[in-house]
Amino acid sequence: MRNFLRRIGVVAAGTALLGGALSVSPAAADDTVDVQLLSITDFHGYLQPPTAGQGGSIPTGRGTSVTVGGAAYLATHLKQLRADRPRSVTFATGDSFAGWPFEVDAFQDEPTIELLNKLGVRFSAMGNHELDVSPEFLVQHMEDGQCFGTVDVDSCFTDSTGRRFHGADFDFQSANIVHAESGRTVVDPYRVEWFRSPGGKRVPVGFITTTVEGSVTNSTSFQPRLRALDQARTIERYTRELKRRGVEAIVLNVHEGGSPKDPTTAGPNACDSVFGPVFELAKKVPAEIDAIVTGDWHWRFNCMVPDPEGVPRPIVEAGNHGAVISEINLSLDTATGEVLRDRTRSVNHAVTRDVAPDPDVQRIVDHWARRGAERFAEPLAEQTGSFTRTPNPAGESTAADLYADAQYWNANRTREGRADLALISARPAKGSNAVRGDLPFDRGSHPADADGRILFGEAWNAYGYGNPVLTVGVKGRQLDAILEQQWQTQTDGTVKSAPLAVSRNVSYSYNPARPVGDRVSPRDVVINGRPLDPARTYRVAALAYTVIGADGYGAFAGYTAPVRNGPDHESFVAYLKSRGTISPAPLDRVRVRAMW
């Protein structure tokens, strides 16, 4: 049994949240090993210094802000923190890749893995965004370096050293995301690191990882072949397993966030009225968990929170995009392997840009910035006319119609994903908008552009935001209700228009003079030449964000048999390549009808 008095030292049990580290008298143990834990979270592939809007400026908590971030600066800070600390481990708390910067996104996030390898990351939590492609992509490609498609075109790009991508030098973990049929975890549930004491004894520290339970139904990470287990029960299970293996020092590396009361003004070590799911989870997990490192919410805090036995333990989050490093220092009793809680220290470090950028990491950053610029300029397809988001009187546009056709093509590439029609939100009632840009015929400002030429980067920026296209089943009457939700009455009585574009095999008409909720007649909806059948189940291809109701079309609720197809950006690129030349279609899919 854990020595309770040794754990608490001179710290009084209580329930209050305490900011920063504990200040207590030294513990009695003579033979101890001090271990440094360094962590980052939600890096998202931000190799280059982020702008202020991307998290490149954070508050100090003193009414000022500081400029932060950038992989080369992050590397320098990590080296400084590790100096003279032989027992140190660096890890990540999820959403390490699946980045939004073009130079990583367009190269299957391989640049991020090269960078994390260089930083010396030992392991990473599997965040929700690690599932943005598939569990096979995570394990086989990102971890093991298996190639797909054409090397250096589709995957396994040449890295900054001139070598082919070989995968991560570290592993991903998650104990509660499992395959739906077998119940097996996608990746290992935990990891054990060993540290040698000054006397030569090796002492283990276990790191249990869990992932936010909504990951498998989130828009980008929607994975119908996976399911999420309850985090608290899963953590308790693996705590018992680690203790059976003789591991007494246990850290929870959980992708499940929180926030201080006012994160826009709080400094990186704030602990003011903190809230969020990680603090609720902390109340449930065993007292044997000695520290909790978290992520997901993109905020920063450093707290000491009493465990279920009343003994404080650190809970830290390091923001996002490489702006902050969390440091926890543990002192282990070599006789028992336990953490001496009264010696635990924690602090968050801002990754300031007032240090010299690491030259080796800067070479990685520069390499991928250069490759990104080259990829952006690659000719992808030709067009005979402009595709714009400008709607006609019926709310239809050439750009939205094109993207709906691309989704229809994407879904119908496989038998499993086959769809009867596709829908895309051209101007959603709320949430994100996949119809992001136009594809004008005229030559743009980029030197590689020409009249009628579509560049890789232009296509990437025009449609999508990292969402998969899903194929789901909806009844005909449900499809009619979805179309009716293109008009939504606001609290002030006004009606907001949120048009849906349909694929080329669909047409319908509506009467704007009719009441909201009764503007589309089912008999005027035609799919593949046949009127809508209210009782039939139709297979609809739509972005996950729309299917889960985040775009404001709640009538999708109750959809059946979801199938995940390709992600939006990559699929649109493939669609354009398959066509070679595209032409704007007539705007005749939606008609305004004066009367019924």
mmCIF file with all atom_site columns, C-alpha atoms in Angstrom, residues 112-268:
data_model
loop_
_atom_site.group_PDB
_atom_site.id
_atom_site.type_symbol
_atom_site.label_atom_id
_atom_site.label_alt_id
_atom_site.label_comp_id
_atom_site.label_asym_id
_atom_site.label_entity_id
_atom_site.label_seq_id
_atom_site.pdbx_PDB_ins_code
_atom_site.Cartn_x
_atom_site.Cartn_y
_atom_site.Cartn_z
_atom_site.occupancy
_atom_site.B_iso_or_equiv
_atom_site.pdbx_formal_charge
_atom_site.auth_seq_id
_atom_site.auth_comp_id
_atom_site.auth_asym_id
_atom_site.auth_atom_id
_atom_site.pdbx_PDB_model_num
ATOM 1   C CA . THR A 1 112 ? 5.516   17.518 -38.392 1.00 0.00 ? 112 THR A CA 1
ATOM 2   C CA . ILE A 1 113 ? 6.786   14.026 -37.701 1.00 0.00 ? 113 ILE A CA 1
ATOM 3   C CA . GLU A 1 114 ? 10.274  14.935 -38.936 1.00 0.00 ? 114 GLU A CA 1
ATOM 4   C CA . LEU A 1 115 ? 10.238  17.946 -36.635 1.00 0.00 ? 115 LEU A CA 1
ATOM 5   C CA . LEU A 1 116 ? 8.989   16.029 -33.567 1.00 0.00 ? 116 LEU A CA 1
ATOM 6   C CA . ASN A 1 117 ? 11.634  13.375 -34.181 1.00 0.00 ? 117 ASN A CA 1
ATOM 7   C CA . LYS A 1 118 ? 14.273  16.110 -34.153 1.00 0.00 ? 118 LYS A CA 1
ATOM 8   C CA . LEU A 1 119 ? 12.892  17.589 -30.934 1.00 0.00 ? 119 LEU A CA 1
ATOM 9   C CA . GLY A 1 120 ? 13.396  14.244 -29.210 1.00 0.00 ? 120 GLY A CA 1
ATOM 10  C CA . VAL A 1 121 ? 9.755   13.507 -28.467 1.00 0.00 ? 121 VAL A CA 1
ATOM 11  C CA . ARG A 1 122 ? 9.562   10.078 -26.790 1.00 0.00 ? 122 ARG A CA 1
ATOM 12  C CA . PHE A 1 123 ? 5.813   9.476  -27.103 1.00 0.00 ? 123 PHE A CA 1
ATOM 13  C CA . SER A 1 124 ? 2.570   11.299 -27.837 1.00 0.00 ? 124 SER A CA 1
ATOM 14  C CA . ALA A 1 125 ? -1.031  10.996 -26.830 1.00 0.00 ? 125 ALA A CA 1
ATOM 15  C CA . MET A 1 126 ? -3.427  10.191 -29.619 1.00 0.00 ? 126 MET A CA 1
ATOM 16  C CA . GLY A 1 127 ? -5.577  13.304 -29.766 1.00 0.00 ? 127 GLY A CA 1
ATOM 17  C CA . ASN A 1 128 ? -8.790  13.545 -31.743 1.00 0.00 ? 128 ASN A CA 1
ATOM 18  C CA . HIS A 1 129 ? -6.942  15.005 -34.737 1.00 0.00 ? 129 HIS A CA 1
ATOM 19  C CA . GLU A 1 130 ? -4.600  12.013 -34.939 1.00 0.00 ? 130 GLU A CA 1
ATOM 20  C CA . LEU A 1 131 ? -7.691  10.244 -36.308 1.00 0.00 ? 131 LEU A CA 1
ATOM 21  C CA . ASP A 1 132 ? -8.388  12.799 -39.036 1.00 0.00 ? 132 ASP A CA 1
ATOM 22  C CA . VAL A 1 133 ? -7.457  10.304 -41.755 1.00 0.00 ? 133 VAL A CA 1
ATOM 23  C CA . SER A 1 134 ? -7.830  6.806  -40.310 1.00 0.00 ? 134 SER A CA 1
ATOM 24  C CA . PRO A 1 135 ? -6.450  4.578  -37.564 1.00 0.00 ? 135 PRO A CA 1
ATOM 25  C CA . GLU A 1 136 ? -4.500  2.713  -40.267 1.00 0.00 ? 136 GLU A CA 1
ATOM 26  C CA . PHE A 1 137 ? -2.933  5.990  -41.418 1.00 0.00 ? 137 PHE A CA 1
ATOM 27  C CA . LEU A 1 138 ? -1.849  6.739  -37.860 1.00 0.00 ? 138 LEU A CA 1
ATOM 28  C CA . VAL A 1 139 ? -0.296  3.337  -37.194 1.00 0.00 ? 139 VAL A CA 1
ATOM 29  C CA . GLN A 1 140 ? 0.944   2.193  -40.580 1.00 0.00 ? 140 GLN A CA 1
ATOM 30  C CA . HIS A 1 141 ? 2.035   5.507  -42.084 1.00 0.00 ? 141 HIS A CA 1
ATOM 31  C CA . MET A 1 142 ? 2.751   7.986  -39.310 1.00 0.00 ? 142 MET A CA 1
ATOM 32  C CA . GLU A 1 143 ? 4.242   5.486  -36.880 1.00 0.00 ? 143 GLU A CA 1
ATOM 33  C CA . ASP A 1 144 ? 5.695   2.826  -39.213 1.00 0.00 ? 144 ASP A CA 1
ATOM 34  C CA . GLY A 1 145 ? 6.447   4.927  -42.307 1.00 0.00 ? 145 GLY A CA 1
ATOM 35  C CA . GLN A 1 146 ? 4.581   2.755  -44.829 1.00 0.00 ? 146 GLN A CA 1
ATOM 36  C CA . CYS A 1 147 ? 4.062   4.535  -48.154 1.00 0.00 ? 147 CYS A CA 1
ATOM 37  C CA . PHE A 1 148 ? 0.923   4.784  -50.257 1.00 0.00 ? 148 PHE A CA 1
ATOM 38  C CA . GLY A 1 149 ? 0.295   6.039  -53.766 1.00 0.00 ? 149 GLY A CA 1
ATOM 39  C CA . THR A 1 150 ? 3.317   7.410  -55.595 1.00 0.00 ? 150 THR A CA 1
ATOM 40  C CA . VAL A 1 151 ? 6.370   8.087  -53.444 1.00 0.00 ? 151 VAL A CA 1
ATOM 41  C CA . ASP A 1 152 ? 7.175   11.826 -53.148 1.00 0.00 ? 152 ASP A CA 1
ATOM 42  C CA . VAL A 1 153 ? 3.867   12.674 -54.840 1.00 0.00 ? 153 VAL A CA 1
ATOM 43  C CA . ASP A 1 154 ? 1.219   11.188 -52.557 1.00 0.00 ? 154 ASP A CA 1
ATOM 44  C CA . SER A 1 155 ? 3.277   10.149 -49.528 1.00 0.00 ? 155 SER A CA 1
ATOM 45  C CA . CYS A 1 156 ? 6.807   9.422  -48.266 1.00 0.00 ? 156 CYS A CA 1
ATOM 46  C CA . PHE A 1 157 ? 8.116   12.801 -49.326 1.00 0.00 ? 157 PHE A CA 1
ATOM 47  C CA . THR A 1 158 ? 11.820  13.619 -49.263 1.00 0.00 ? 158 THR A CA 1
ATOM 48  C CA . ASP A 1 159 ? 12.649  15.245 -45.947 1.00 0.00 ? 159 ASP A CA 1
ATOM 49  C CA . SER A 1 160 ? 15.170  17.954 -45.102 1.00 0.00 ? 160 SER A CA 1
ATOM 50  C CA . THR A 1 161 ? 18.035  15.432 -44.993 1.00 0.00 ? 161 THR A CA 1
ATOM 51  C CA . GLY A 1 162 ? 17.307  14.130 -48.497 1.00 0.00 ? 162 GLY A CA 1
ATOM 52  C CA . ARG A 1 163 ? 15.913  10.869 -47.175 1.00 0.00 ? 163 ARG A CA 1
ATOM 53  C CA . ARG A 1 164 ? 12.454  9.387  -47.604 1.00 0.00 ? 164 ARG A CA 1
ATOM 54  C CA . PHE A 1 165 ? 9.931   9.690  -44.786 1.00 0.00 ? 165 PHE A CA 1
ATOM 55  C CA . HIS A 1 166 ? 10.406  6.775  -42.374 1.00 0.00 ? 166 HIS A CA 1
ATOM 56  C CA . GLY A 1 167 ? 7.726   7.453  -39.765 1.00 0.00 ? 167 GLY A CA 1
ATOM 57  C CA . ALA A 1 168 ? 7.892   8.555  -36.145 1.00 0.00 ? 168 ALA A CA 1
ATOM 58  C CA . ASP A 1 169 ? 10.776  7.676  -33.857 1.00 0.00 ? 169 ASP A CA 1
ATOM 59  C CA . PHE A 1 170 ? 8.179   7.650  -31.098 1.00 0.00 ? 170 PHE A CA 1
ATOM 60  C CA . ASP A 1 171 ? 4.854   5.935  -30.395 1.00 0.00 ? 171 ASP A CA 1
ATOM 61  C CA . PHE A 1 172 ? 1.306   7.180  -29.964 1.00 0.00 ? 172 PHE A CA 1
ATOM 62  C CA . GLN A 1 173 ? -0.847  5.971  -27.065 1.00 0.00 ? 173 GLN A CA 1
ATOM 63  C CA . SER A 1 174 ? -4.509  5.915  -26.133 1.00 0.00 ? 174 SER A CA 1
ATOM 64  C CA . ALA A 1 175 ? -6.173  3.532  -23.706 1.00 0.00 ? 175 ALA A CA 1
ATOM 65  C CA . ASN A 1 176 ? -9.809  4.319  -24.430 1.00 0.00 ? 176 ASN A CA 1
ATOM 66  C CA . ILE A 1 177 ? -10.130 4.505  -28.252 1.00 0.00 ? 177 ILE A CA 1
ATOM 67  C CA . VAL A 1 178 ? -10.810 0.989  -29.487 1.00 0.00 ? 178 VAL A CA 1
ATOM 68  C CA . HIS A 1 179 ? -11.925 -0.846 -32.600 1.00 0.00 ? 179 HIS A CA 1
ATOM 69  C CA . ALA A 1 180 ? -15.710 -1.148 -32.434 1.00 0.00 ? 180 ALA A CA 1
ATOM 70  C CA . GLU A 1 181 ? -15.868 -4.859 -33.299 1.00 0.00 ? 181 GLU A CA 1
ATOM 71  C CA . SER A 1 182 ? -12.859 -6.308 -31.488 1.00 0.00 ? 182 SER A CA 1
ATOM 72  C CA . GLY A 1 183 ? -12.537 -3.875 -28.573 1.00 0.00 ? 183 GLY A CA 1
ATOM 73  C CA . ARG A 1 184 ? -8.775  -3.747 -29.121 1.00 0.00 ? 184 ARG A CA 1
ATOM 74  C CA . THR A 1 185 ? -7.041  -0.422 -28.629 1.00 0.00 ? 185 THR A CA 1
ATOM 75  C CA . VAL A 1 186 ? -5.851  1.316  -31.792 1.00 0.00 ? 186 VAL A CA 1
ATOM 76  C CA . VAL A 1 187 ? -2.466  2.033  -30.177 1.00 0.00 ? 187 VAL A CA 1
ATOM 77  C CA . ASP A 1 188 ? -0.838  1.036  -26.901 1.00 0.00 ? 188 ASP A CA 1
ATOM 78  C CA . PRO A 1 189 ? -2.727  2.195  -23.782 1.00 0.00 ? 189 PRO A CA 1
ATOM 79  C CA . TYR A 1 190 ? 0.317   3.300  -21.808 1.00 0.00 ? 190 TYR A CA 1
ATOM 80  C CA . ARG A 1 191 ? 4.087   3.558  -21.765 1.00 0.00 ? 191 ARG A CA 1
ATOM 81  C CA . VAL A 1 192 ? 6.689   2.921  -19.070 1.00 0.00 ? 192 VAL A CA 1
ATOM 82  C CA . GLU A 1 193 ? 9.875   4.990  -18.935 1.00 0.00 ? 193 GLU A CA 1
ATOM 83  C CA . TRP A 1 194 ? 12.815  3.921  -16.732 1.00 0.00 ? 194 TRP A CA 1
ATOM 84  C CA . PHE A 1 195 ? 15.183  6.273  -14.919 1.00 0.00 ? 195 PHE A CA 1
ATOM 85  C CA . ARG A 1 196 ? 18.446  5.304  -13.211 1.00 0.00 ? 196 ARG A CA 1
ATOM 86  C CA . SER A 1 197 ? 19.118  6.712  -9.760  1.00 0.00 ? 197 SER A CA 1
ATOM 87  C CA . PRO A 1 198 ? 22.547  8.015  -8.659  1.00 0.00 ? 198 PRO A CA 1
ATOM 88  C CA . GLY A 1 199 ? 22.963  4.682  -6.874  1.00 0.00 ? 199 GLY A CA 1
ATOM 89  C CA . GLY A 1 200 ? 22.354  2.743  -10.085 1.00 0.00 ? 200 GLY A CA 1
ATOM 90  C CA . LYS A 1 201 ? 18.818  1.509  -9.427  1.00 0.00 ? 201 LYS A CA 1
ATOM 91  C CA . ARG A 1 202 ? 16.300  1.773  -12.274 1.00 0.00 ? 202 ARG A CA 1
ATOM 92  C CA . VAL A 1 203 ? 12.939  3.257  -11.304 1.00 0.00 ? 203 VAL A CA 1
ATOM 93  C CA . PRO A 1 204 ? 9.861   3.163  -13.600 1.00 0.00 ? 204 PRO A CA 1
ATOM 94  C CA . VAL A 1 205 ? 7.329   5.893  -14.381 1.00 0.00 ? 205 VAL A CA 1
ATOM 95  C CA . GLY A 1 206 ? 4.119   4.888  -16.139 1.00 0.00 ? 206 GLY A CA 1
ATOM 96  C CA . PHE A 1 207 ? 2.261   7.198  -18.513 1.00 0.00 ? 207 PHE A CA 1
ATOM 97  C CA . ILE A 1 208 ? -1.392  6.311  -19.122 1.00 0.00 ? 208 ILE A CA 1
ATOM 98  C CA . THR A 1 209 ? -3.001  8.086  -22.063 1.00 0.00 ? 209 THR A CA 1
ATOM 99  C CA . THR A 1 210 ? -6.659  8.671  -22.858 1.00 0.00 ? 210 THR A CA 1
ATOM 100 C CA . THR A 1 211 ? -8.419  10.684 -25.550 1.00 0.00 ? 211 THR A CA 1
ATOM 101 C CA . VAL A 1 212 ? -11.491 12.893 -25.405 1.00 0.00 ? 212 VAL A CA 1
ATOM 102 C CA . GLU A 1 213 ? -14.454 10.536 -25.775 1.00 0.00 ? 213 GLU A CA 1
ATOM 103 C CA . GLY A 1 214 ? -16.157 12.559 -28.509 1.00 0.00 ? 214 GLY A CA 1
ATOM 104 C CA . SER A 1 215 ? -13.242 12.009 -30.879 1.00 0.00 ? 215 SER A CA 1
ATOM 105 C CA . VAL A 1 216 ? -14.886 9.221  -32.854 1.00 0.00 ? 216 VAL A CA 1
ATOM 106 C CA . THR A 1 217 ? -17.931 11.389 -33.626 1.00 0.00 ? 217 THR A CA 1
ATOM 107 C CA . ASN A 1 218 ? -16.200 14.760 -34.072 1.00 0.00 ? 218 ASN A CA 1
ATOM 108 C CA . SER A 1 219 ? -16.305 16.181 -37.568 1.00 0.00 ? 219 SER A CA 1
ATOM 109 C CA . THR A 1 220 ? -12.686 15.820 -38.676 1.00 0.00 ? 220 THR A CA 1
ATOM 110 C CA . SER A 1 221 ? -11.977 12.662 -36.670 1.00 0.00 ? 221 SER A CA 1
ATOM 111 C CA . PHE A 1 222 ? -15.314 10.948 -37.358 1.00 0.00 ? 222 PHE A CA 1
ATOM 112 C CA . GLN A 1 223 ? -14.492 7.220  -37.361 1.00 0.00 ? 223 GLN A CA 1
ATOM 113 C CA . PRO A 1 224 ? -17.560 4.932  -37.448 1.00 0.00 ? 224 PRO A CA 1
ATOM 114 C CA . ARG A 1 225 ? -15.393 1.815  -37.046 1.00 0.00 ? 225 ARG A CA 1
ATOM 115 C CA . LEU A 1 226 ? -14.104 2.985  -33.666 1.00 0.00 ? 226 LEU A CA 1
ATOM 116 C CA . ARG A 1 227 ? -15.673 3.603  -30.266 1.00 0.00 ? 227 ARG A CA 1
ATOM 117 C CA . ALA A 1 228 ? -14.573 5.418  -27.144 1.00 0.00 ? 228 ALA A CA 1
ATOM 118 C CA . LEU A 1 229 ? -14.501 3.865  -23.679 1.00 0.00 ? 229 LEU A CA 1
ATOM 119 C CA . ASP A 1 230 ? -15.240 5.787  -20.492 1.00 0.00 ? 230 ASP A CA 1
ATOM 120 C CA . GLN A 1 231 ? -12.022 7.572  -19.563 1.00 0.00 ? 231 GLN A CA 1
ATOM 121 C CA . ALA A 1 232 ? -12.273 7.314  -15.773 1.00 0.00 ? 232 ALA A CA 1
ATOM 122 C CA . ARG A 1 233 ? -12.957 3.576  -15.762 1.00 0.00 ? 233 ARG A CA 1
ATOM 123 C CA . THR A 1 234 ? -10.229 2.993  -18.350 1.00 0.00 ? 234 THR A CA 1
ATOM 124 C CA . ILE A 1 235 ? -7.686  4.963  -16.326 1.00 0.00 ? 235 ILE A CA 1
ATOM 125 C CA . GLU A 1 236 ? -8.586  3.012  -13.195 1.00 0.00 ? 236 GLU A CA 1
ATOM 126 C CA . ARG A 1 237 ? -8.110  -0.275 -15.075 1.00 0.00 ? 237 ARG A CA 1
ATOM 127 C CA . TYR A 1 238 ? -4.644  0.583  -16.337 1.00 0.00 ? 238 TYR A CA 1
ATOM 128 C CA . THR A 1 239 ? -3.613  2.107  -13.021 1.00 0.00 ? 239 THR A CA 1
ATOM 129 C CA . ARG A 1 240 ? -4.256  -1.291 -11.445 1.00 0.00 ? 240 ARG A CA 1
ATOM 130 C CA . GLU A 1 241 ? -2.349  -2.999 -14.261 1.00 0.00 ? 241 GLU A CA 1
ATOM 131 C CA . LEU A 1 242 ? 0.682   -0.764 -13.862 1.00 0.00 ? 242 LEU A CA 1
ATOM 132 C CA . LYS A 1 243 ? 0.731   -1.286 -10.106 1.00 0.00 ? 243 LYS A CA 1
ATOM 133 C CA . ARG A 1 244 ? 0.606   -5.060 -10.641 1.00 0.00 ? 244 ARG A CA 1
ATOM 134 C CA . ARG A 1 245 ? 3.697   -4.589 -12.788 1.00 0.00 ? 245 ARG A CA 1
ATOM 135 C CA . GLY A 1 246 ? 5.419   -2.769 -9.944  1.00 0.00 ? 246 GLY A CA 1
ATOM 136 C CA . VAL A 1 247 ? 5.010   0.757  -11.320 1.00 0.00 ? 247 VAL A CA 1
ATOM 137 C CA . GLU A 1 248 ? 4.167   3.144  -8.485  1.00 0.00 ? 248 GLU A CA 1
ATOM 138 C CA . ALA A 1 249 ? 4.828   6.510  -10.164 1.00 0.00 ? 249 ALA A CA 1
ATOM 139 C CA . ILE A 1 250 ? 2.018   7.137  -12.649 1.00 0.00 ? 250 ILE A CA 1
ATOM 140 C CA . VAL A 1 251 ? 1.328   10.161 -14.878 1.00 0.00 ? 251 VAL A CA 1
ATOM 141 C CA . LEU A 1 252 ? -1.884  10.721 -16.823 1.00 0.00 ? 252 LEU A CA 1
ATOM 142 C CA . ASN A 1 253 ? -1.284  12.119 -20.319 1.00 0.00 ? 253 ASN A CA 1
ATOM 143 C CA . VAL A 1 254 ? -4.842  12.972 -21.331 1.00 0.00 ? 254 VAL A CA 1
ATOM 144 C CA . HIS A 1 255 ? -6.149  14.815 -24.376 1.00 0.00 ? 255 HIS A CA 1
ATOM 145 C CA . GLU A 1 256 ? -9.048  16.451 -22.523 1.00 0.00 ? 256 GLU A CA 1
ATOM 146 C CA . GLY A 1 257 ? -8.857  20.124 -21.735 1.00 0.00 ? 257 GLY A CA 1
ATOM 147 C CA . GLY A 1 258 ? -9.751  22.895 -19.395 1.00 0.00 ? 258 GLY A CA 1
ATOM 148 C CA . SER A 1 259 ? -9.398  26.633 -18.940 1.00 0.00 ? 259 SER A CA 1
ATOM 149 C CA . PRO A 1 260 ? -8.763  29.351 -16.357 1.00 0.00 ? 260 PRO A CA 1
ATOM 150 C CA . LYS A 1 261 ? -11.546 31.826 -15.688 1.00 0.00 ? 261 LYS A CA 1
ATOM 151 C CA . ASP A 1 262 ? -10.337 34.386 -18.235 1.00 0.00 ? 262 ASP A CA 1
ATOM 152 C CA . PRO A 1 263 ? -7.856  32.686 -20.574 1.00 0.00 ? 263 PRO A CA 1
ATOM 153 C CA . THR A 1 264 ? -7.479  35.779 -22.755 1.00 0.00 ? 264 THR A CA 1
ATOM 154 C CA . THR A 1 265 ? -5.747  37.670 -19.943 1.00 0.00 ? 265 THR A CA 1
ATOM 155 C CA . ALA A 1 266 ? -4.365  34.912 -17.706 1.00 0.00 ? 266 ALA A CA 1
ATOM 156 C CA . GLY A 1 267 ? -0.664  34.127 -17.832 1.00 0.00 ? 267 GLY A CA 1
ATOM 157 C CA . PRO A 1 268 ? 0.709   30.666 -18.655 1.00 0.00 ? 268 PRO A CA 1
#
